[in-house]
PDB file of C-alpha atoms in Angstrom:
ATOM      1  CA  UNK A   1      47.189  56.811   3.561  1.00  0.00           C
ATOM      2  CA  UNK A   2      47.335  53.540   5.467  1.00  0.00           C
ATOM      3  CA  UNK A   3      44.646  50.926   4.948  1.00  0.00           C
ATOM      4  CA  UNK A   4      43.631  48.538   7.747  1.00  0.00           C
ATOM      5  CA  UNK A   5      44.791  44.969   7.154  1.00  0.00           C
ATOM      6  CA  UNK A   6      42.572  42.009   6.395  1.00  0.00           C
ATOM      7  CA  UNK A   7      44.002  40.273   9.452  1.00  0.00           C
ATOM      8  CA  UNK A   8      42.914  39.533  13.005  1.00  0.00           C
ATOM      9  CA  UNK A   9      46.334  39.134  14.581  1.00  0.00           C
ATOM     10  CA  UNK A  10      46.326  38.852  18.370  1.00  0.00           C
ATOM     11  CA  UNK A  11      42.524  38.921  18.563  1.00  0.00           C
ATOM     12  CA  UNK A  12      40.588  36.500  20.762  1.00  0.00           C
ATOM     13  CA  UNK A  13      37.699  34.830  18.931  1.00  0.00           C
ATOM     14  CA  UNK A  14      34.915  32.568  20.184  1.00  0.00           C
ATOM     15  CA  UNK A  15      32.956  30.469  17.692  1.00  0.00           C
ATOM     16  CA  UNK A  16      29.790  28.982  19.177  1.00  0.00           C
ATOM     17  CA  UNK A  17      28.807  25.991  17.082  1.00  0.00           C
ATOM     18  CA  UNK A  18      32.373  25.916  15.825  1.00  0.00           C
ATOM     19  CA  UNK A  19      33.299  22.240  15.881  1.00  0.00           C
ATOM     20  CA  UNK A  20      31.869  21.127  12.528  1.00  0.00           C
ATOM     21  CA  UNK A  21      30.746  22.357   9.134  1.00  0.00           C
ATOM     22  CA  UNK A  22      30.471  26.106   8.634  1.00  0.00           C
ATOM     23  CA  UNK A  23      31.528  27.003  12.180  1.00  0.00           C
ATOM     24  CA  UNK A  24      34.632  24.860  11.992  1.00  0.00           C
ATOM     25  CA  UNK A  25      35.672  26.451   8.687  1.00  0.00           C
ATOM     26  CA  UNK A  26      35.190  29.951  10.067  1.00  0.00           C
ATOM     27  CA  UNK A  27      37.178  29.114  13.206  1.00  0.00           C
ATOM     28  CA  UNK A  28      40.068  27.742  11.184  1.00  0.00           C
ATOM     29  CA  UNK A  29      39.926  30.767   8.885  1.00  0.00           C
ATOM     30  CA  UNK A  30      40.134  33.180  11.802  1.00  0.00           C
ATOM     31  CA  UNK A  31      43.059  31.203  13.204  1.00  0.00           C
ATOM     32  CA  UNK A  32      44.873  31.318   9.874  1.00  0.00           C
ATOM     33  CA  UNK A  33      44.325  35.094   9.845  1.00  0.00           C
ATOM     34  CA  UNK A  34      46.050  35.433  13.225  1.00  0.00           C
ATOM     35  CA  UNK A  35      43.429  35.002  15.945  1.00  0.00           C
ATOM     36  CA  UNK A  36      43.444  32.704  18.949  1.00  0.00           C
ATOM     37  CA  UNK A  37      40.196  30.773  18.651  1.00  0.00           C
ATOM     38  CA  UNK A  38      37.930  29.000  21.126  1.00  0.00           C
ATOM     39  CA  UNK A  39      35.543  26.787  19.169  1.00  0.00           C
ATOM     40  CA  UNK A  40      32.755  25.264  21.188  1.00  0.00           C
ATOM     41  CA  UNK A  41      29.709  23.046  20.852  1.00  0.00           C
ATOM     42  CA  UNK A  42      27.614  20.582  22.807  1.00  0.00           C
ATOM     43  CA  UNK A  43      29.816  17.501  22.308  1.00  0.00           C
ATOM     44  CA  UNK A  44      33.025  17.633  24.315  1.00  0.00           C
ATOM     45  CA  UNK A  45      34.877  15.167  22.107  1.00  0.00           C
ATOM     46  CA  UNK A  46      34.386  17.507  19.129  1.00  0.00           C
ATOM     47  CA  UNK A  47      35.474  20.502  21.205  1.00  0.00           C
ATOM     48  CA  UNK A  48      38.669  18.690  22.170  1.00  0.00           C
ATOM     49  CA  UNK A  49      39.382  17.656  18.588  1.00  0.00           C
ATOM     50  CA  UNK A  50      38.943  21.203  17.298  1.00  0.00           C
ATOM     51  CA  UNK A  51      41.146  22.654  20.056  1.00  0.00           C
ATOM     52  CA  UNK A  52      43.836  20.122  19.212  1.00  0.00           C
ATOM     53  CA  UNK A  53      43.687  21.186  15.571  1.00  0.00           C
ATOM     54  CA  UNK A  54      43.890  24.886  16.413  1.00  0.00           C
ATOM     55  CA  UNK A  55      46.820  24.388  18.762  1.00  0.00           C
ATOM     56  CA  UNK A  56      48.610  22.273  16.169  1.00  0.00           C
ATOM     57  CA  UNK A  57      48.312  25.299  13.870  1.00  0.00           C
ATOM     58  CA  UNK A  58      50.098  27.429  16.489  1.00  0.00           C
ATOM     59  CA  UNK A  59      47.083  29.164  18.045  1.00  0.00           C
ATOM     60  CA  UNK A  60      45.856  29.196  21.614  1.00  0.00           C
ATOM     61  CA  UNK A  61      42.509  27.580  22.386  1.00  0.00           C
ATOM     62  CA  UNK A  62      40.380  26.139  25.198  1.00  0.00           C
ATOM     63  CA  UNK A  63      38.244  23.062  25.705  1.00  0.00           C
ATOM     64  CA  UNK A  64      34.869  24.243  26.970  1.00  0.00           C
ATOM     65  CA  UNK A  65      31.601  22.676  25.859  1.00  0.00           C
ATOM     66  CA  UNK A  66      28.549  24.924  25.525  1.00  0.00           C
ATOM     67  CA  UNK A  67      24.862  24.519  24.711  1.00  0.00           C
ATOM     68  CA  UNK A  68      23.300  27.797  23.552  1.00  0.00           C
ATOM     69  CA  UNK A  69      19.963  26.702  25.002  1.00  0.00           C
ATOM     70  CA  UNK A  70      21.508  27.114  28.470  1.00  0.00           C
ATOM     71  CA  UNK A  71      22.324  30.720  29.385  1.00  0.00           C
ATOM     72  CA  UNK A  72      24.447  29.608  32.331  1.00  0.00           C
ATOM     73  CA  UNK A  73      26.597  27.545  29.964  1.00  0.00           C
ATOM     74  CA  UNK A  74      27.146  30.589  27.729  1.00  0.00           C
ATOM     75  CA  UNK A  75      28.105  32.629  30.773  1.00  0.00           C
ATOM     76  CA  UNK A  76      30.565  29.944  31.887  1.00  0.00           C
ATOM     77  CA  UNK A  77      32.101  29.988  28.419  1.00  0.00           C
ATOM     78  CA  UNK A  78      32.693  33.735  28.607  1.00  0.00           C
ATOM     79  CA  UNK A  79      34.167  33.419  32.093  1.00  0.00           C
ATOM     80  CA  UNK A  80      36.548  30.676  30.972  1.00  0.00           C
ATOM     81  CA  UNK A  81      37.797  32.617  27.961  1.00  0.00           C
ATOM     82  CA  UNK A  82      38.246  35.861  29.876  1.00  0.00           C
ATOM     83  CA  UNK A  83      40.022  34.005  32.672  1.00  0.00           C
ATOM     84  CA  UNK A  84      42.435  32.408  30.193  1.00  0.00           C
ATOM     85  CA  UNK A  85      42.963  35.240  27.693  1.00  0.00           C
ATOM     86  CA  UNK A  86      41.711  38.418  29.381  1.00  0.00           C
ATOM     87  CA  UNK A  87      39.063  39.379  26.840  1.00  0.00           C
ATOM     88  CA  UNK A  88      36.949  38.403  23.850  1.00  0.00           C
ATOM     89  CA  UNK A  89      37.222  40.511  20.684  1.00  0.00           C
ATOM     90  CA  UNK A  90      35.230  38.428  18.187  1.00  0.00           C
ATOM     91  CA  UNK A  91      32.100  36.314  18.591  1.00  0.00           C
ATOM     92  CA  UNK A  92      30.656  34.083  15.880  1.00  0.00           C
ATOM     93  CA  UNK A  93      27.187  32.658  16.568  1.00  0.00           C
ATOM     94  CA  UNK A  94      26.968  29.533  14.423  1.00  0.00           C
ATOM     95  CA  UNK A  95      24.961  27.014  16.448  1.00  0.00           C
ATOM     96  CA  UNK A  96      21.878  25.878  14.579  1.00  0.00           C
ATOM     97  CA  UNK A  97      19.466  23.028  13.916  1.00  0.00           C
ATOM     98  CA  UNK A  98      16.715  22.324  11.394  1.00  0.00           C
ATOM     99  CA  UNK A  99      13.982  19.840  10.639  1.00  0.00           C
ATOM    100  CA  UNK A 100      12.039  19.402   7.418  1.00  0.00           C
ATOM    101  CA  UNK A 101       8.307  18.719   7.690  1.00  0.00           C
ATOM    102  CA  UNK A 102       5.045  20.178   6.362  1.00  0.00           C
ATOM    103  CA  UNK A 103       4.196  23.276   8.360  1.00  0.00           C
ATOM    104  CA  UNK A 104       0.617  22.126   8.869  1.00  0.00           C
ATOM    105  CA  UNK A 105       1.846  19.162  10.911  1.00  0.00           C
ATOM    106  CA  UNK A 106       4.827  20.814  12.630  1.00  0.00           C
ATOM    107  CA  UNK A 107       4.722  20.252  16.387  1.00  0.00           C
ATOM    108  CA  UNK A 108       4.992  22.977  18.999  1.00  0.00           C
ATOM    109  CA  UNK A 109       7.943  21.135  20.484  1.00  0.00           C
ATOM    110  CA  UNK A 110       9.952  21.055  17.246  1.00  0.00           C
ATOM    111  CA  UNK A 111       9.073  24.679  16.475  1.00  0.00           C
ATOM    112  CA  UNK A 112      10.173  25.827  19.927  1.00  0.00           C
ATOM    113  CA  UNK A 113      13.397  23.799  19.835  1.00  0.00           C
ATOM    114  CA  UNK A 114      14.464  25.293  16.509  1.00  0.00           C
ATOM    115  CA  UNK A 115      13.707  28.866  17.533  1.00  0.00           C
ATOM    116  CA  UNK A 116      15.308  28.376  20.945  1.00  0.00           C
ATOM    117  CA  UNK A 117      18.536  27.191  19.362  1.00  0.00           C
ATOM    118  CA  UNK A 118      18.782  29.291  16.214  1.00  0.00           C
ATOM    119  CA  UNK A 119      17.267  32.578  17.341  1.00  0.00           C
ATOM    120  CA  UNK A 120      17.204  32.733  21.125  1.00  0.00           C
ATOM    121  CA  UNK A 121      20.550  30.920  21.275  1.00  0.00           C
ATOM    122  CA  UNK A 122      22.017  33.645  19.063  1.00  0.00           C
ATOM    123  CA  UNK A 123      20.454  36.270  21.319  1.00  0.00           C
ATOM    124  CA  UNK A 124      21.976  34.621  24.412  1.00  0.00           C
ATOM    125  CA  UNK A 125      25.419  34.660  22.837  1.00  0.00           C
ATOM    126  CA  UNK A 126      25.023  38.296  21.804  1.00  0.00           C
ATOM    127  CA  UNK A 127      23.777  39.346  25.231  1.00  0.00           C
ATOM    128  CA  UNK A 128      26.401  37.532  27.280  1.00  0.00           C
ATOM    129  CA  UNK A 129      29.400  38.389  25.115  1.00  0.00           C
ATOM    130  CA  UNK A 130      27.989  41.740  24.019  1.00  0.00           C
ATOM    131  CA  UNK A 131      27.883  43.020  27.598  1.00  0.00           C
ATOM    132  CA  UNK A 132      31.581  42.190  27.954  1.00  0.00           C
ATOM    133  CA  UNK A 133      32.385  43.891  24.639  1.00  0.00           C
ATOM    134  CA  UNK A 134      30.358  46.986  25.474  1.00  0.00           C
ATOM    135  CA  UNK A 135      32.175  47.336  28.788  1.00  0.00           C
ATOM    136  CA  UNK A 136      35.457  47.327  26.832  1.00  0.00           C
ATOM    137  CA  UNK A 137      34.154  49.568  24.048  1.00  0.00           C
ATOM    138  CA  UNK A 138      35.158  47.135  21.328  1.00  0.00           C
ATOM    139  CA  UNK A 139      33.810  44.021  19.684  1.00  0.00           C
ATOM    140  CA  UNK A 140      32.931  42.243  16.470  1.00  0.00           C
ATOM    141  CA  UNK A 141      29.882  39.955  16.425  1.00  0.00           C
ATOM    142  CA  UNK A 142      29.109  37.795  13.396  1.00  0.00           C
ATOM    143  CA  UNK A 143      25.779  35.986  13.285  1.00  0.00           C
ATOM    144  CA  UNK A 144      24.912  33.278  10.769  1.00  0.00           C
ATOM    145  CA  UNK A 145      21.818  33.768   8.664  1.00  0.00           C
ATOM    146  CA  UNK A 146      20.693  31.684   5.711  1.00  0.00           C
ATOM    147  CA  UNK A 147      19.233  31.843   2.238  1.00  0.00           C
ATOM    148  CA  UNK A 148      15.964  31.287   4.086  1.00  0.00           C
ATOM    149  CA  UNK A 149      16.461  34.639   5.810  1.00  0.00           C
ATOM    150  CA  UNK A 150      15.320  36.078   2.464  1.00  0.00           C
ATOM    151  CA  UNK A 151      13.565  33.417   0.392  1.00  0.00           C
ATOM    152  CA  UNK A 152      11.320  30.517   1.330  1.00  0.00           C
ATOM    153  CA  UNK A 153      12.576  26.942   1.211  1.00  0.00           C
ATOM    154  CA  UNK A 154      10.004  24.168   1.017  1.00  0.00           C
ATOM    155  CA  UNK A 155       8.896  22.675   4.349  1.00  0.00           C
ATOM    156  CA  UNK A 156      11.438  24.347   6.642  1.00  0.00           C
ATOM    157  CA  UNK A 157       9.252  27.192   7.915  1.00  0.00           C
ATOM    158  CA  UNK A 158      10.574  27.129  11.481  1.00  0.00           C
ATOM    159  CA  UNK A 159      14.162  27.295  10.285  1.00  0.00           C
ATOM    160  CA  UNK A 160      13.334  30.109   7.860  1.00  0.00           C
ATOM    161  CA  UNK A 161      11.517  32.089  10.523  1.00  0.00           C
ATOM    162  CA  UNK A 162      14.426  31.677  12.924  1.00  0.00           C
ATOM    163  CA  UNK A 163      16.987  32.786  10.339  1.00  0.00           C
ATOM    164  CA  UNK A 164      14.923  35.745   9.138  1.00  0.00           C
ATOM    165  CA  UNK A 165      14.714  36.816  12.767  1.00  0.00           C
ATOM    166  CA  UNK A 166      18.497  36.466  13.167  1.00  0.00           C
ATOM    167  CA  UNK A 167      18.894  39.098  10.435  1.00  0.00           C
ATOM    168  CA  UNK A 168      16.410  41.385  12.202  1.00  0.00           C
ATOM    169  CA  UNK A 169      18.247  40.851  15.486  1.00  0.00           C
ATOM    170  CA  UNK A 170      21.572  41.628  13.809  1.00  0.00           C
ATOM    171  CA  UNK A 171      20.293  44.961  12.504  1.00  0.00           C
ATOM    172  CA  UNK A 172      18.671  45.858  15.814  1.00  0.00           C
ATOM    173  CA  UNK A 173      21.839  45.218  17.782  1.00  0.00           C
ATOM    174  CA  UNK A 174      23.915  47.065  15.193  1.00  0.00           C
ATOM    175  CA  UNK A 175      22.089  50.327  15.792  1.00  0.00           C
ATOM    176  CA  UNK A 176      22.141  49.856  19.568  1.00  0.00           C
ATOM    177  CA  UNK A 177      25.755  48.776  19.946  1.00  0.00           C
ATOM    178  CA  UNK A 178      27.577  50.233  16.942  1.00  0.00           C
ATOM    179  CA  UNK A 179      27.899  53.700  18.503  1.00  0.00           C
ATOM    180  CA  UNK A 180      29.587  52.023  21.481  1.00  0.00           C
ATOM    181  CA  UNK A 181      32.280  50.250  19.475  1.00  0.00           C
ATOM    182  CA  UNK A 182      30.615  46.873  18.875  1.00  0.00           C
ATOM    183  CA  UNK A 183      29.835  46.110  15.227  1.00  0.00           C
ATOM    184  CA  UNK A 184      27.209  43.430  14.609  1.00  0.00           C
ATOM    185  CA  UNK A 185      26.944  41.832  11.173  1.00  0.00           C
ATOM    186  CA  UNK A 186      25.855  38.541   9.645  1.00  0.00           C
ATOM    187  CA  UNK A 187      26.818  36.079   6.935  1.00  0.00           C
ATOM    188  CA  UNK A 188      24.142  34.340   4.882  1.00  0.00           C
ATOM    189  CA  UNK A 189      25.651  31.140   3.476  1.00  0.00           C
ATOM    190  CA  UNK A 190      24.334  29.610   0.297  1.00  0.00           C
ATOM    191  CA  UNK A 191      24.377  25.877  -0.289  1.00  0.00           C
ATOM    192  CA  UNK A 192      27.569  24.289   1.013  1.00  0.00           C
ATOM    193  CA  UNK A 193      28.450  20.640   0.826  1.00  0.00           C
ATOM    194  CA  UNK A 194      28.960  18.971   4.220  1.00  0.00           C
ATOM    195  CA  UNK A 195      28.953  15.405   5.487  1.00  0.00           C
ATOM    196  CA  UNK A 196      25.406  15.940   6.712  1.00  0.00           C
ATOM    197  CA  UNK A 197      23.803  17.139   3.480  1.00  0.00           C
ATOM    198  CA  UNK A 198      25.821  15.513   0.684  1.00  0.00           C
ATOM    199  CA  UNK A 199      23.214  12.803   0.083  1.00  0.00           C
ATOM    200  CA  UNK A 200      20.505  15.450  -0.214  1.00  0.00           C
ATOM    201  CA  UNK A 201      22.548  17.547  -2.622  1.00  0.00           C
ATOM    202  CA  UNK A 202      23.661  14.696  -4.851  1.00  0.00           C
ATOM    203  CA  UNK A 203      20.705  12.375  -4.874  1.00  0.00           C
ATOM    204  CA  UNK A 204      17.451  14.346  -4.808  1.00  0.00           C
ATOM    205  CA  UNK A 205      15.390  16.725  -6.916  1.00  0.00           C
ATOM    206  CA  UNK A 206      15.744  19.280  -4.109  1.00  0.00           C
ATOM    207  CA  UNK A 207      19.516  19.136  -4.449  1.00  0.00           C
ATOM    208  CA  UNK A 208      19.272  19.570  -8.206  1.00  0.00           C
ATOM    209  CA  UNK A 209      17.039  22.606  -7.762  1.00  0.00           C
ATOM    210  CA  UNK A 210      19.577  24.178  -5.402  1.00  0.00           C
ATOM    211  CA  UNK A 211      22.242  23.614  -8.046  1.00  0.00           C
ATOM    212  CA  UNK A 212      20.085  24.998 -10.861  1.00  0.00           C
ATOM    213  CA  UNK A 213      19.379  28.162  -8.882  1.00  0.00           C
ATOM    214  CA  UNK A 214      23.067  28.772  -8.104  1.00  0.00           C
ATOM    215  CA  UNK A 215      24.547  30.675 -11.067  1.00  0.00           C
ATOM    216  CA  UNK A 216      28.076  29.387 -10.420  1.00  0.00           C
ATOM    217  CA  UNK A 217      26.711  25.874 -11.139  1.00  0.00           C
ATOM    218  CA  UNK A 218      28.343  24.274  -8.128  1.00  0.00           C
ATOM    219  CA  UNK A 219      27.890  24.051  -4.381  1.00  0.00           C
ATOM    220  CA  UNK A 220      30.114  25.984  -2.038  1.00  0.00           C
ATOM    221  CA  UNK A 221      33.101  24.681  -0.108  1.00  0.00           C
ATOM    222  CA  UNK A 222      32.911  25.593   3.572  1.00  0.00           C
ATOM    223  CA  UNK A 223      36.364  27.174   3.500  1.00  0.00           C
ATOM    224  CA  UNK A 224      34.928  29.742   1.060  1.00  0.00           C
ATOM    225  CA  UNK A 225      33.044  31.281   3.999  1.00  0.00           C
ATOM    226  CA  UNK A 226      36.202  32.132   5.913  1.00  0.00           C
ATOM    227  CA  UNK A 227      37.050  35.236   3.882  1.00  0.00           C
ATOM    228  CA  UNK A 228      33.787  36.984   4.729  1.00  0.00           C
ATOM    229  CA  UNK A 229      34.227  36.159   8.411  1.00  0.00           C
ATOM    230  CA  UNK A 230      37.821  37.395   8.506  1.00  0.00           C
ATOM    231  CA  UNK A 231      36.770  40.596   6.749  1.00  0.00           C
ATOM    232  CA  UNK A 232      33.921  41.316   9.165  1.00  0.00           C
ATOM    233  CA  UNK A 233      36.151  40.535  12.163  1.00  0.00           C
ATOM    234  CA  UNK A 234      39.036  42.693  10.936  1.00  0.00           C
ATOM    235  CA  UNK A 235      39.701  46.424  11.146  1.00  0.00           C
ATOM    236  CA  UNK A 236      39.156  46.544   7.382  1.00  0.00           C
ATOM    237  CA  UNK A 237      35.436  46.353   8.265  1.00  0.00           C
ATOM    238  CA  UNK A 238      35.533  48.974  11.026  1.00  0.00           C
ATOM    239  CA  UNK A 239      32.701  50.944   9.363  1.00  0.00           C
ATOM    240  CA  UNK A 240      30.625  47.904   8.401  1.00  0.00           C
ATOM    241  CA  UNK A 241      27.707  47.510  10.788  1.00  0.00           C
ATOM    242  CA  UNK A 242      24.278  45.932  10.473  1.00  0.00           C
ATOM    243  CA  UNK A 243      25.075  44.260   7.163  1.00  0.00           C
ATOM    244  CA  UNK A 244      24.371  40.753   5.876  1.00  0.00           C
ATOM    245  CA  UNK A 245      26.932  39.373   3.448  1.00  0.00           C
ATOM    246  CA  UNK A 246      25.580  36.594   1.262  1.00  0.00           C
ATOM    247  CA  UNK A 247      28.194  33.999   0.303  1.00  0.00           C
ATOM    248  CA  UNK A 248      25.994  32.023  -2.042  1.00  0.00           C
ATOM    249  CA  UNK A 249      27.464  31.784  -5.528  1.00  0.00           C
ATOM    250  CA  UNK A 250      24.825  34.230  -6.733  1.00  0.00           C
ATOM    251  CA  UNK A 251      21.767  32.296  -5.477  1.00  0.00           C
ATOM    252  CA  UNK A 252      19.929  35.360  -4.172  1.00  0.00           C
ATOM    253  CA  UNK A 253      20.660  37.279  -7.370  1.00  0.00           C
ATOM    254  CA  UNK A 254      19.296  34.468  -9.494  1.00  0.00           C
ATOM    255  CA  UNK A 255      16.266  34.847 -11.693  1.00  0.00           C
ATOM    256  CA  UNK A 256      16.301  33.131 -15.093  1.00  0.00           C
ATOM    257  CA  UNK A 257      19.616  31.350 -15.612  1.00  0.00           C
ATOM    258  CA  UNK A 258      19.201  30.123 -19.187  1.00  0.00           C
TER     259      UNK A 258
END
């Protein structure tokens, strides 16, 4: 009996929202596991920096900026990758934004912007790259959910709604596309320390509550997300479809911790 490896050697991966934070860590993890990786985002200077880092690690990459709010930009990204490498095997949808405010006062504009990026942006990526994968009869799509896909977080209703919907979208696409060779799964990260949120985590009651509710009694390191992504992208997960893997230090399992 031969077991499929936890590797993605010679695969072509695209990480949308892959130039910082969680997306960057997943892109580097896929590269370390053998994939050529195109990491993209809205800011070209970050795209260039990430491509430089990937190429320095011995992997092929491209420098193509992309805004998931623009379907034409997502289509151009696919065209560029296929032109350079012939195909796309793995897609990670990691672009996302949030804003904290009382729901009663949340503006239509902010609500629409968050859903357009987090939910409809994920749909655009799945549609554009999914069509290519379905034509080939093979693909691995990994969407990024959140703790707020499952539990409410104070004053981020729009974000929570968008991420709950990403999980529903993931399951819907899994049953449509799985029989045709394209597995669609998601990762739900817990609380991970980044440059953006470190002040929140270290200096507020909200940060302390996140820590209290995480049974491992620490925040995650973004590189700890790479293993789940490599698994879902690899042939070791060839029968995993429509699942959401929480990488959260036990947050969602937490009830009374003392």
